[in-house]
PDB file of C-alpha atoms in Angstrom:
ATOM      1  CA  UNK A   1       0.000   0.000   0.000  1.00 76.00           C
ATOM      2  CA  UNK A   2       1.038   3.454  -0.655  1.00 88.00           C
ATOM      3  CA  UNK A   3       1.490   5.681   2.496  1.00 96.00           C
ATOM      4  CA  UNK A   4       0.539   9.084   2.425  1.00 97.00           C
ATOM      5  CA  UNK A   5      -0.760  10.014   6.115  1.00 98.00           C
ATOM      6  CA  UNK A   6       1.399   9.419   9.284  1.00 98.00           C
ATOM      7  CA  UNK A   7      -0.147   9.286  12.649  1.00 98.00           C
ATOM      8  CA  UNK A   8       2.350   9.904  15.602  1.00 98.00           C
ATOM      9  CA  UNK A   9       1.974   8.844  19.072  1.00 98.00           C
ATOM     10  CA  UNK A  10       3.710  10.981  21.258  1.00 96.00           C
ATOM     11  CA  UNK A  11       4.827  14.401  21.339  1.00 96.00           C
ATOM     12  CA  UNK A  12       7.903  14.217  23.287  1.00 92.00           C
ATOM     13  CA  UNK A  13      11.742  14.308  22.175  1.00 89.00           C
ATOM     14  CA  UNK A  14      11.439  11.004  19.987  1.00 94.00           C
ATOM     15  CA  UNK A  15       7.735  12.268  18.492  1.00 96.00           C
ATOM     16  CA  UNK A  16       8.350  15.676  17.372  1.00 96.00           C
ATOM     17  CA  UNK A  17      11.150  14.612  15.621  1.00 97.00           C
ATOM     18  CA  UNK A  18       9.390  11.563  13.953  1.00 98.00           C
ATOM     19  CA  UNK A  19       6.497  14.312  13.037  1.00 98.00           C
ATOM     20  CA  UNK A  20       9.204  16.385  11.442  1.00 98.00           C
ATOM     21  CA  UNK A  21      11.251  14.642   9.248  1.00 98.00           C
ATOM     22  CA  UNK A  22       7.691  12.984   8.096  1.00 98.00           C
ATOM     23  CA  UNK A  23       6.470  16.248   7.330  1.00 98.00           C
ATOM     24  CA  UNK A  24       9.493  17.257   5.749  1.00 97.00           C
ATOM     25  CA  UNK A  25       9.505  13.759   3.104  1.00 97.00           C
ATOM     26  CA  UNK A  26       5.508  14.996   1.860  1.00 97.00           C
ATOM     27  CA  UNK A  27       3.527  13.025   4.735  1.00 98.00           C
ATOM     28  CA  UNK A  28       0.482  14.873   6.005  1.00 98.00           C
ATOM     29  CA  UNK A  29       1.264  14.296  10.275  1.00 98.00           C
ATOM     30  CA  UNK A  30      -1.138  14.126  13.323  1.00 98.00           C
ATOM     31  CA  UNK A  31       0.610  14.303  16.149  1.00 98.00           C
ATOM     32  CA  UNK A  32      -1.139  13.329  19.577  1.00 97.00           C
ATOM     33  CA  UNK A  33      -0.173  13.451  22.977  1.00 96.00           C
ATOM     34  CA  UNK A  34      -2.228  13.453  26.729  1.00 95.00           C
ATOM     35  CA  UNK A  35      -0.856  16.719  27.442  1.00 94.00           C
ATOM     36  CA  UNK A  36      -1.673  20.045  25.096  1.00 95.00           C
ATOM     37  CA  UNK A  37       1.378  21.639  26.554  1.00 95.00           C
ATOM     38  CA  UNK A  38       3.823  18.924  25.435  1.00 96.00           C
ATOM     39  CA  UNK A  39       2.040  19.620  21.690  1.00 97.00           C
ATOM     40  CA  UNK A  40       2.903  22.829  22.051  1.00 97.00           C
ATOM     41  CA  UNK A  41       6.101  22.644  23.156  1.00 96.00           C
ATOM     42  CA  UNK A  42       6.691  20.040  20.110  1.00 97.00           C
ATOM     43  CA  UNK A  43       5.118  22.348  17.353  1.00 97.00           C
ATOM     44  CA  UNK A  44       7.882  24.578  18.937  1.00 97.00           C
ATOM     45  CA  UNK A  45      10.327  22.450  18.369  1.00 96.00           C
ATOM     46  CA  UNK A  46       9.512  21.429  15.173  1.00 97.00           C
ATOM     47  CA  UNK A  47       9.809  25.049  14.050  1.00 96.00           C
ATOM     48  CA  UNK A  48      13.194  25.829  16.107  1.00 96.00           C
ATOM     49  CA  UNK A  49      14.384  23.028  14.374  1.00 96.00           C
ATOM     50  CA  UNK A  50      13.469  23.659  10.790  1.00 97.00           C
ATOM     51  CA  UNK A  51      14.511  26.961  11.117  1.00 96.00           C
ATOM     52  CA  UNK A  52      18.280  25.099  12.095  1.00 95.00           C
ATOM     53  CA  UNK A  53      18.144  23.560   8.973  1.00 96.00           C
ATOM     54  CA  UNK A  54      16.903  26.517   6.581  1.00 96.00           C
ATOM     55  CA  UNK A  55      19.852  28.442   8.485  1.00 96.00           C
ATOM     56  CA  UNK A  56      22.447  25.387   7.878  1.00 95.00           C
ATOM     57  CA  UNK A  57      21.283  25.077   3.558  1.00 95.00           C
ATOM     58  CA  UNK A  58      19.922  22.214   4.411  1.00 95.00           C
ATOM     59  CA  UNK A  59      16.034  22.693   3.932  1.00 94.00           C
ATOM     60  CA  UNK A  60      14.536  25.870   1.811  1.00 96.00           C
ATOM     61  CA  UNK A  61      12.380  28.298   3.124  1.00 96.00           C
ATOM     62  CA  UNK A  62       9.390  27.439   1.204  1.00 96.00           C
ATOM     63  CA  UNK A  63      10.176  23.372   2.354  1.00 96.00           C
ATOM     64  CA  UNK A  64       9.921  24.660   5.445  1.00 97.00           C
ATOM     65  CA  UNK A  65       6.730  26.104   5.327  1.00 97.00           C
ATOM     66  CA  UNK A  66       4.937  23.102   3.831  1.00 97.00           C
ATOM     67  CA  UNK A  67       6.632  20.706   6.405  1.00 97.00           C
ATOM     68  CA  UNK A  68       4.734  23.453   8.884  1.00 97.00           C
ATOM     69  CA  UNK A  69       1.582  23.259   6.834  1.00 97.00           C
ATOM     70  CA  UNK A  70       1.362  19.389   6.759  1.00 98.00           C
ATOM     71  CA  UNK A  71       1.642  18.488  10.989  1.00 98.00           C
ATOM     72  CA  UNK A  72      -1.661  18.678  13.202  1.00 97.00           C
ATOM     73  CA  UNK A  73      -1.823  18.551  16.777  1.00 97.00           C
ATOM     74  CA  UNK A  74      -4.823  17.046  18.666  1.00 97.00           C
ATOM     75  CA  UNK A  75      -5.621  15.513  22.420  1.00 97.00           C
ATOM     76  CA  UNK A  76      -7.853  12.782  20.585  1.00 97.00           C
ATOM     77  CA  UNK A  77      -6.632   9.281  20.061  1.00 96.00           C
ATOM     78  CA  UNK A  78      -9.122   8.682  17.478  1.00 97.00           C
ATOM     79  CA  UNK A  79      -8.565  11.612  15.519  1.00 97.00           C
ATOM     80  CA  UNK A  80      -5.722   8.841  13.634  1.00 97.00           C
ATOM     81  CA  UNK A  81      -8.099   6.676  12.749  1.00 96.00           C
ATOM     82  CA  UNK A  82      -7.819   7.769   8.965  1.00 96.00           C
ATOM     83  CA  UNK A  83      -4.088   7.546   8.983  1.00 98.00           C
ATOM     84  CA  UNK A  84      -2.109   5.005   6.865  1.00 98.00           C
ATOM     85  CA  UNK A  85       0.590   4.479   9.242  1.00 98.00           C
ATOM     86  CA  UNK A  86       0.678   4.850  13.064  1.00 98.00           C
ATOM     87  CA  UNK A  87       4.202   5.261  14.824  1.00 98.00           C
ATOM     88  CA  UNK A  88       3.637   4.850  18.621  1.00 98.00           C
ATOM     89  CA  UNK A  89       6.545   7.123  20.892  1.00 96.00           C
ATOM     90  CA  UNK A  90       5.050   6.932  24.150  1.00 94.00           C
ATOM     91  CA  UNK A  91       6.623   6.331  27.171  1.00 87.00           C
ATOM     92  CA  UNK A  92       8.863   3.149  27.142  1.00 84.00           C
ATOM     93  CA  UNK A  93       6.488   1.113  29.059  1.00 87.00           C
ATOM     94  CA  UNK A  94       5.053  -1.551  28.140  1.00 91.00           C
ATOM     95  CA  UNK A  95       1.455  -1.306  29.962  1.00 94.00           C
ATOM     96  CA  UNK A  96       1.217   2.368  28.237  1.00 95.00           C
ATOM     97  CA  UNK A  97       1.992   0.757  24.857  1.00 96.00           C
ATOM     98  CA  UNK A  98      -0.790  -1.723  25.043  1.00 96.00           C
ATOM     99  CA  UNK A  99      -3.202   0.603  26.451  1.00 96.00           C
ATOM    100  CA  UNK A 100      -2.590   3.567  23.627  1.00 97.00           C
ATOM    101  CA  UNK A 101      -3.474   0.423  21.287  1.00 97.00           C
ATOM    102  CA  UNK A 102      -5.976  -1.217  22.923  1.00 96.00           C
ATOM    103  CA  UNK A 103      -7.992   2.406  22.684  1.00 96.00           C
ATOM    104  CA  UNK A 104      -6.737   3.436  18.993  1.00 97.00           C
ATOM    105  CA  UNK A 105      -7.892  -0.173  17.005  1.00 97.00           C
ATOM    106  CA  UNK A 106     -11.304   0.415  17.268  1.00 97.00           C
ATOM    107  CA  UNK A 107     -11.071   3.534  15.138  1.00 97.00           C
ATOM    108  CA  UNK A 108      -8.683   2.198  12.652  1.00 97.00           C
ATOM    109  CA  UNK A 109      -9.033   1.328   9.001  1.00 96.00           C
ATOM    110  CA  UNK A 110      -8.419  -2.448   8.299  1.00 96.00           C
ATOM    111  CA  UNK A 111      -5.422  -1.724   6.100  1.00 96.00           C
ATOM    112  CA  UNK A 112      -3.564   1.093   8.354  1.00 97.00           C
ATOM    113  CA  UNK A 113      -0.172  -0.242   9.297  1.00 98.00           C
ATOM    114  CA  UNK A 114       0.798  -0.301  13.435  1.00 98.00           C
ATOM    115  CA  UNK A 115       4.490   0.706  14.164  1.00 98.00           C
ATOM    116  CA  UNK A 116       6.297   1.348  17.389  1.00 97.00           C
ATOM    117  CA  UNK A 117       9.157   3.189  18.236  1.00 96.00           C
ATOM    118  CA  UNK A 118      10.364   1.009  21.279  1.00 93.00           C
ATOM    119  CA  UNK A 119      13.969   0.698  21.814  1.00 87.00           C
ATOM    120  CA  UNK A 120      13.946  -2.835  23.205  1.00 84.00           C
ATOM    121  CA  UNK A 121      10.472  -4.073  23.930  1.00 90.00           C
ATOM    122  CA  UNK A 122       9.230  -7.366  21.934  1.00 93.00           C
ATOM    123  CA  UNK A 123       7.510  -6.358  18.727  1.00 96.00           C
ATOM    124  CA  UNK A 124       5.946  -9.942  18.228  1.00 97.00           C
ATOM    125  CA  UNK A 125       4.134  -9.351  21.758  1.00 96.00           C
ATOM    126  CA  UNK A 126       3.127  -5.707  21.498  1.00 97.00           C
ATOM    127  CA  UNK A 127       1.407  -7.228  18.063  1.00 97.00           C
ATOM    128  CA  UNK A 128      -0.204 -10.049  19.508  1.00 97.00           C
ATOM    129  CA  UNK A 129      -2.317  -7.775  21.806  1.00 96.00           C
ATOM    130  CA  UNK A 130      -3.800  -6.291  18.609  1.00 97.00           C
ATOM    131  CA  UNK A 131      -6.113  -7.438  15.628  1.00 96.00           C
ATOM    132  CA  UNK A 132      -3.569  -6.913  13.137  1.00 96.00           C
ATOM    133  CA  UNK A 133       0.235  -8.795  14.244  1.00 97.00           C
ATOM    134  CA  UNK A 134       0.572  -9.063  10.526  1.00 98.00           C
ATOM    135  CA  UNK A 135       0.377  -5.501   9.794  1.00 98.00           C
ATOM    136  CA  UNK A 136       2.461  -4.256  12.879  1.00 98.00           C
ATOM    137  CA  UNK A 137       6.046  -3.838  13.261  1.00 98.00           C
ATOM    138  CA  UNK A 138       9.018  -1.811  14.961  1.00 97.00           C
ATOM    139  CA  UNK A 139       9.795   1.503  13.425  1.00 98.00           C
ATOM    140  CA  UNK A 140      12.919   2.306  15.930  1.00 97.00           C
ATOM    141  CA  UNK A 141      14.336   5.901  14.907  1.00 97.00           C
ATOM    142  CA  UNK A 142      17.860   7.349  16.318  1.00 94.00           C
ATOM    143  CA  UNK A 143      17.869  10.650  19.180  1.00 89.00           C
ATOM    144  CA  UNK A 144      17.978  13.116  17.248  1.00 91.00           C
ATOM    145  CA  UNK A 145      15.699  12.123  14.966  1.00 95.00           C
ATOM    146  CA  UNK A 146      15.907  15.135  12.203  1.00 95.00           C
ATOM    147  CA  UNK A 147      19.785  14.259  12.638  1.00 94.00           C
ATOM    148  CA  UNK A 148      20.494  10.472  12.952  1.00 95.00           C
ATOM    149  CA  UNK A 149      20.283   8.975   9.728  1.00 96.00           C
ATOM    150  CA  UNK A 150      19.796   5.306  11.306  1.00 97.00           C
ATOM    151  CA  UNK A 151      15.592   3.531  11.049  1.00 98.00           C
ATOM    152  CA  UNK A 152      15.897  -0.012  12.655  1.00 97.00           C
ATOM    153  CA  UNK A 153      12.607  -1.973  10.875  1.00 98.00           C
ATOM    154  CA  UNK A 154      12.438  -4.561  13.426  1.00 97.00           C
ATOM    155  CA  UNK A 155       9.522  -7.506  12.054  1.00 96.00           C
ATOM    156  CA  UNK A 156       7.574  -9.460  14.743  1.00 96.00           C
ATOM    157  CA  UNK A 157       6.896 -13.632  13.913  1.00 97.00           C
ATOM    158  CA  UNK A 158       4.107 -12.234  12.166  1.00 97.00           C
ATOM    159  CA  UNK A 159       5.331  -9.614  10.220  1.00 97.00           C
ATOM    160  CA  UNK A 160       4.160 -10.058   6.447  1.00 96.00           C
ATOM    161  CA  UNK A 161       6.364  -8.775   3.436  1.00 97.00           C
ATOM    162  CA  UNK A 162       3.738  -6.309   2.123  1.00 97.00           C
ATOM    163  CA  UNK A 163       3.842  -4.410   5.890  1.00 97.00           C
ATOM    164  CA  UNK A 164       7.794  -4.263   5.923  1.00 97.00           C
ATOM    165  CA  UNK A 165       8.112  -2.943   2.280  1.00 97.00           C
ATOM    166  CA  UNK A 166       5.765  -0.410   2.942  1.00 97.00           C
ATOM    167  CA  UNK A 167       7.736   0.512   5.979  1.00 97.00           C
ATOM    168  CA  UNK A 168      11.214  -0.256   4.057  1.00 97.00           C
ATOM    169  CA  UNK A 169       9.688   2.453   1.873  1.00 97.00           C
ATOM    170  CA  UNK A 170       9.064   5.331   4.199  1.00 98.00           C
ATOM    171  CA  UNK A 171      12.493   5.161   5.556  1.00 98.00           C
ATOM    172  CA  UNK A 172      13.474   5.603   1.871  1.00 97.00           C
ATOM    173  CA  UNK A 173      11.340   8.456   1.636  1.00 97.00           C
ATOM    174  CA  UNK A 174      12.936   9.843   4.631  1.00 97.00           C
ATOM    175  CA  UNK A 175      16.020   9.963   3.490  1.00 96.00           C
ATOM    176  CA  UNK A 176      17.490   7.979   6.195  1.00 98.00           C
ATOM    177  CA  UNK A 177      18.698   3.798   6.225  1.00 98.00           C
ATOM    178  CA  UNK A 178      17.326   1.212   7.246  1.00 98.00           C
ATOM    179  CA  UNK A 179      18.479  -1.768   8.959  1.00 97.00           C
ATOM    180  CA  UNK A 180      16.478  -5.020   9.272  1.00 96.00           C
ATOM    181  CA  UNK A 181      16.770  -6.752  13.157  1.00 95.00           C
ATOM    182  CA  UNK A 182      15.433  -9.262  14.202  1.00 93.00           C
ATOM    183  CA  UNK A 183      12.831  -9.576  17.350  1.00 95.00           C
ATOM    184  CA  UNK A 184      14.991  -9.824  20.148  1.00 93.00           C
ATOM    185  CA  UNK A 185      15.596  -7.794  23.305  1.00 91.00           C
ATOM    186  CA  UNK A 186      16.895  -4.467  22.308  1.00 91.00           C
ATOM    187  CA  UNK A 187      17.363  -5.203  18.786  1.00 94.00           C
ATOM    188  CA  UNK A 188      20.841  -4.250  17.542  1.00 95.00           C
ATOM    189  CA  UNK A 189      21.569  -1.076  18.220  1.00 95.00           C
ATOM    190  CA  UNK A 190      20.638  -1.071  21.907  1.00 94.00           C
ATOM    191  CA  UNK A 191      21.496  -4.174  22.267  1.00 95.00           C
ATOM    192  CA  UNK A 192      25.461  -3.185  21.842  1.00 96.00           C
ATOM    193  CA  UNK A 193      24.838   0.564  22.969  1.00 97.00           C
ATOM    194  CA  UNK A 194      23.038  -0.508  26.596  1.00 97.00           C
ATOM    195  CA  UNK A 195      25.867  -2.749  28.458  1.00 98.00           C
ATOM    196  CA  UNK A 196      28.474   0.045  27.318  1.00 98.00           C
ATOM    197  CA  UNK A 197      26.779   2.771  28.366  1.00 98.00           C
ATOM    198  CA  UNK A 198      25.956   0.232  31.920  1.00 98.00           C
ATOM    199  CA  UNK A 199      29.592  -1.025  32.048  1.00 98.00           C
ATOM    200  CA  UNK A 200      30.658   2.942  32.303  1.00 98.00           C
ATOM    201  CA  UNK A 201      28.761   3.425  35.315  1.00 98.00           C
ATOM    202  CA  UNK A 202      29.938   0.076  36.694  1.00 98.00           C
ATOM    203  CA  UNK A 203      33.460   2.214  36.402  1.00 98.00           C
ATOM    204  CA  UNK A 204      32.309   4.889  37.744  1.00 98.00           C
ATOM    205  CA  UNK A 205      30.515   2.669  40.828  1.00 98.00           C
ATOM    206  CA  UNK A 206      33.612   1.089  41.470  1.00 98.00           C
ATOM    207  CA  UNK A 207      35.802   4.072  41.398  1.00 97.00           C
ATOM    208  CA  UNK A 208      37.619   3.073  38.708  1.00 98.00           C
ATOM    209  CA  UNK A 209      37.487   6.619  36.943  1.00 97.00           C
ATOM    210  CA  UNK A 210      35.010   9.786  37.747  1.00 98.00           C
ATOM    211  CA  UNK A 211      32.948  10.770  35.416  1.00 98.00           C
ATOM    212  CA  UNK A 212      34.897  13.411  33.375  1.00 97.00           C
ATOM    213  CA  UNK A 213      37.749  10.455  33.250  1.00 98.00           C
ATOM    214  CA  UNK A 214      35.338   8.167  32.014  1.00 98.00           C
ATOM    215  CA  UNK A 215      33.936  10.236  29.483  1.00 98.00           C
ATOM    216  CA  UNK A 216      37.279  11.678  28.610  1.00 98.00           C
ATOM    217  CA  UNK A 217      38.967   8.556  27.635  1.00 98.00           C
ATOM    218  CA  UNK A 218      35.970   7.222  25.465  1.00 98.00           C
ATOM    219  CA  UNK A 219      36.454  10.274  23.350  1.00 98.00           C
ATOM    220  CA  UNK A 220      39.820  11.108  23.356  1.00 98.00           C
ATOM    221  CA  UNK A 221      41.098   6.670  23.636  1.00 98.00           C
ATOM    222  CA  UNK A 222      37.838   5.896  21.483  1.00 97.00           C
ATOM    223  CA  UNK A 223      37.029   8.507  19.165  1.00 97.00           C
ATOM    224  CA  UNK A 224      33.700   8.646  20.197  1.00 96.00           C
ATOM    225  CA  UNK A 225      31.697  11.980  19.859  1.00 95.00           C
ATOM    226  CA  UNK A 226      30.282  11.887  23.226  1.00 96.00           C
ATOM    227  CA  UNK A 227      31.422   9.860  26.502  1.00 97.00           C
ATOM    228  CA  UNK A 228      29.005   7.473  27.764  1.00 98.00           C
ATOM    229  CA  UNK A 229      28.119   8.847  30.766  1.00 98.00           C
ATOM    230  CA  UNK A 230      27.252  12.572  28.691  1.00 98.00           C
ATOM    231  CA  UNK A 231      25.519  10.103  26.396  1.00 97.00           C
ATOM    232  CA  UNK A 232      23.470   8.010  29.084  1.00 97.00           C
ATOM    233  CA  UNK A 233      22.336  11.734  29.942  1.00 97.00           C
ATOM    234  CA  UNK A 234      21.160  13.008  26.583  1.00 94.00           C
ATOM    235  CA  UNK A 235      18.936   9.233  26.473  1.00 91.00           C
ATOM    236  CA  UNK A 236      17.445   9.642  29.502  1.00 94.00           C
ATOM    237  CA  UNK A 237      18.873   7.595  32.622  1.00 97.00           C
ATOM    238  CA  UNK A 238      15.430   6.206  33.220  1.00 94.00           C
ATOM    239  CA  UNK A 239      15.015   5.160  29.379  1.00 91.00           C
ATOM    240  CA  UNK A 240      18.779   3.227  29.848  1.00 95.00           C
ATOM    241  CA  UNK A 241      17.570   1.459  33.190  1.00 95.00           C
ATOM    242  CA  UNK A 242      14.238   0.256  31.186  1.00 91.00           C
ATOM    243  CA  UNK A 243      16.508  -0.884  28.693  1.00 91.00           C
ATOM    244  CA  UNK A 244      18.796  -3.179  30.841  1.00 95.00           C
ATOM    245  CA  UNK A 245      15.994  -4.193  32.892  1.00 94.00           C
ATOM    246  CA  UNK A 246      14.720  -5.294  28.857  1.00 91.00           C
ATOM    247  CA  UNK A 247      17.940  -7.309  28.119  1.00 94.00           C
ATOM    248  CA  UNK A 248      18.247  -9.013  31.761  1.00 95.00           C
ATOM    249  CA  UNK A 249      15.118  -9.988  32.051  1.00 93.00           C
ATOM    250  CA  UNK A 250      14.528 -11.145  28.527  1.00 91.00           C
ATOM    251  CA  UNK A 251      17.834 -13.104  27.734  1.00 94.00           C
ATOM    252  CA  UNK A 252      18.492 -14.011  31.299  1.00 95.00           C
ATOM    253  CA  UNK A 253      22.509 -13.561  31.189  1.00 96.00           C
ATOM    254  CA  UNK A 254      23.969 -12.367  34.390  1.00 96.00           C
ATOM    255  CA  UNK A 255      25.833  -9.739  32.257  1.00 96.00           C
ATOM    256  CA  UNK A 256      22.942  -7.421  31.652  1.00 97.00           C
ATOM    257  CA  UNK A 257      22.321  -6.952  35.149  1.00 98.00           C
ATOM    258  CA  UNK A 258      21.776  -2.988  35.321  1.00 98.00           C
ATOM    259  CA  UNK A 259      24.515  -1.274  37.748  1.00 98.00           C
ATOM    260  CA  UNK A 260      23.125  -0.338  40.962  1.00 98.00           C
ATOM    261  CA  UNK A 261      24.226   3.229  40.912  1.00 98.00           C
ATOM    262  CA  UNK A 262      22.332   3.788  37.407  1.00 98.00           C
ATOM    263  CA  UNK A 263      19.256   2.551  39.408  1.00 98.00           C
ATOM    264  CA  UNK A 264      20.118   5.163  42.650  1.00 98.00           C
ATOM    265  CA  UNK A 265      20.261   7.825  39.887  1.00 98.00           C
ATOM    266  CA  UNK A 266      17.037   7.273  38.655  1.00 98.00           C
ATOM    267  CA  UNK A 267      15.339   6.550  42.293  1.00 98.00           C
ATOM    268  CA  UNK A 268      16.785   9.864  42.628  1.00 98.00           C
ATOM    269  CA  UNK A 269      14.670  11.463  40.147  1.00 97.00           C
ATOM    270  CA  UNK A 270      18.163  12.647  38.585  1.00 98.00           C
ATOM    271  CA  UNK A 271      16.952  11.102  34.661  1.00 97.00           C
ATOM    272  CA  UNK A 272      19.860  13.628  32.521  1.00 97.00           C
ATOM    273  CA  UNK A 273      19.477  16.805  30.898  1.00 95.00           C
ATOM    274  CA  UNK A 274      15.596  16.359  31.001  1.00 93.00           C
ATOM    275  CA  UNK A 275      15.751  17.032  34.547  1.00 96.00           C
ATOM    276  CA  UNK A 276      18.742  19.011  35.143  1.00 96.00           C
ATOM    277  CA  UNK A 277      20.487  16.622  36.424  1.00 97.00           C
ATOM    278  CA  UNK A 278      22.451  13.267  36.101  1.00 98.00           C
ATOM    279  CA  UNK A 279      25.841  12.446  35.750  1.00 98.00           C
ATOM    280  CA  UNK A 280      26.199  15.726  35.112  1.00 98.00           C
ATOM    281  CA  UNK A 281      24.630  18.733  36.709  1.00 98.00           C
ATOM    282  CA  UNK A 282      23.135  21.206  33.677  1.00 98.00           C
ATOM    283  CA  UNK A 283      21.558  24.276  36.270  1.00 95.00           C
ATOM    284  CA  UNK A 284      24.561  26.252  35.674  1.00 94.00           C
ATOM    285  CA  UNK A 285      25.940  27.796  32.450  1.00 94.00           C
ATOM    286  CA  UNK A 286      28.150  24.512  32.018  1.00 95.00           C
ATOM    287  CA  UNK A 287      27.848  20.717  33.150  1.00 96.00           C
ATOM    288  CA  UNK A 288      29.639  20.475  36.148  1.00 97.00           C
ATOM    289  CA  UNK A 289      29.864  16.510  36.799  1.00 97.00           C
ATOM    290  CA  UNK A 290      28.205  14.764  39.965  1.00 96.00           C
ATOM    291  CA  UNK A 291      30.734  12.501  41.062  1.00 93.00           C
TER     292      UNK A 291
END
């Protein structure tokens, strides 16, 4: 089937930027969310954003404007009913996943395709929940979305061929690449990402290194772009514990057991940059590290 109308899930960090770059391929978006604020602090976003890329050459002026034109906002579930494609970016829990569904099929066409953006949780049994596990599959994207150029297109045991070309096809569209995994915890990026990003703060737990040592060495010993600790902020410390607690629980190996001082963070309330603070404290001008 040919996809011309996106509904997304989720206005938050992961679903403004899915309603964006959609927007900016040709899709007509609703965006939905619980909260009115959170759409408009997404529309927001979506225009702070574009305007980045009109200022960069990237995206034209008048692009712009019809990326701007094409994204709705509502507080209404149902008001996706007519979409052709549904990308759920709620809250990485489980129980909230099913629930969003459970209330959306009823107002569904027959043919409109179910995606999720989970990071780790089983596609096969988020389908099974539904009446269509052959027309639902993971639609992962990369943080940020208008700027990582990764889609993991992750098919449950039910997956048919017509759903994941259709898919295969919007990621095309996008401009971005796609890589196939298969349904297992955390797929493949997270599933390599996770226990590096959990093995850091076992480092840091164990007084190894401190955090701007840690982070240091990964990008000055590693070339990476951002130390893991910096990077377990910008996820979300909350979104890396769900993650682990994905990967232990589902492949049972003693070596995805989440580091106790990533769970004492996130008792703490102290998630990253969404909440000021995390391995790194962001009140000030600078990040100023916690320990």
């Amino acid at each position: 089937m040919e996809i011309k109308s996106v509904g997304v899930i989720g206005a938050g960090q992961m679903g403004n930027g899915i309603a964006h770059v959609c927007a900016l391929a040709g899709y007509d978006v609703i965006m939905t969310d619980i909260s009115q604020e959170a759409l408009d602090r997404a529309v927001t976003q979506i225009d702070r954003n574009l305007a980045r890329q009109v200022s960069r050459g990237l995206v034209s002026e008048e692009d712009k404007t019809a990326a701007q034109s094409r994204i709705r906002t509502t507080q209404t579930l149902a008001d996706l009913g007519p979409t052709d494609l549904v990308i759920e970016a709620a809250t990485e829990r489980e129980t909230i996943k099913d629930s969003i569904f459970k209330d959306l099929l009823p107002h569904l066409k027959p043919e409109t395709i179910l995606t999720s953006n989970t990071s780790s949780i089983s596609i096969t049994r988020l389908a099974s929940r539904t009446d269509r596990p052959e027309k639902f599959m993971g639609f992962h994207f990369m943080n940020p979305v208008p700027v990582m150029q990764l889609v993991e297109l992750i098919r449950g045991i039910a997956t048919d061929q017509e759903t994941y070309d259709a898919c295969l096809a919007v990621v095309e569209k996008l401009g971005k690449t796609a890589a196939s995994a298969e349904d297992f915890p955390a797929f493949i990026v997270n599933r390599i990402l996770m226990p590096m990003i959990n093995e850091a703060v076992y480092v840091l737990y164990e007084g190894v290194g401190n955090v701007k040592s840690i982070d240091g060495s990964m990008k000055l010993g590693a070339n990476h772009p951002m130390g893991p600790l910096e990077l377990a902020d910008f996820i979300g410390l909350d979104t890396c514990l769900a993650i682990m607690n994905v990967l232990h629980d589902g492949l049972a190996d003693t070596k995805y057991r989440p580091c106790p001082l990533l769970t004492k963070y996130v008792e703490a309330g102290w998630l990253g940059r969404k909440t000021g603070r995390g391995f790194y404290d962001y009140r000030g001008e600078t990040p100023v590290p916690t320990r």
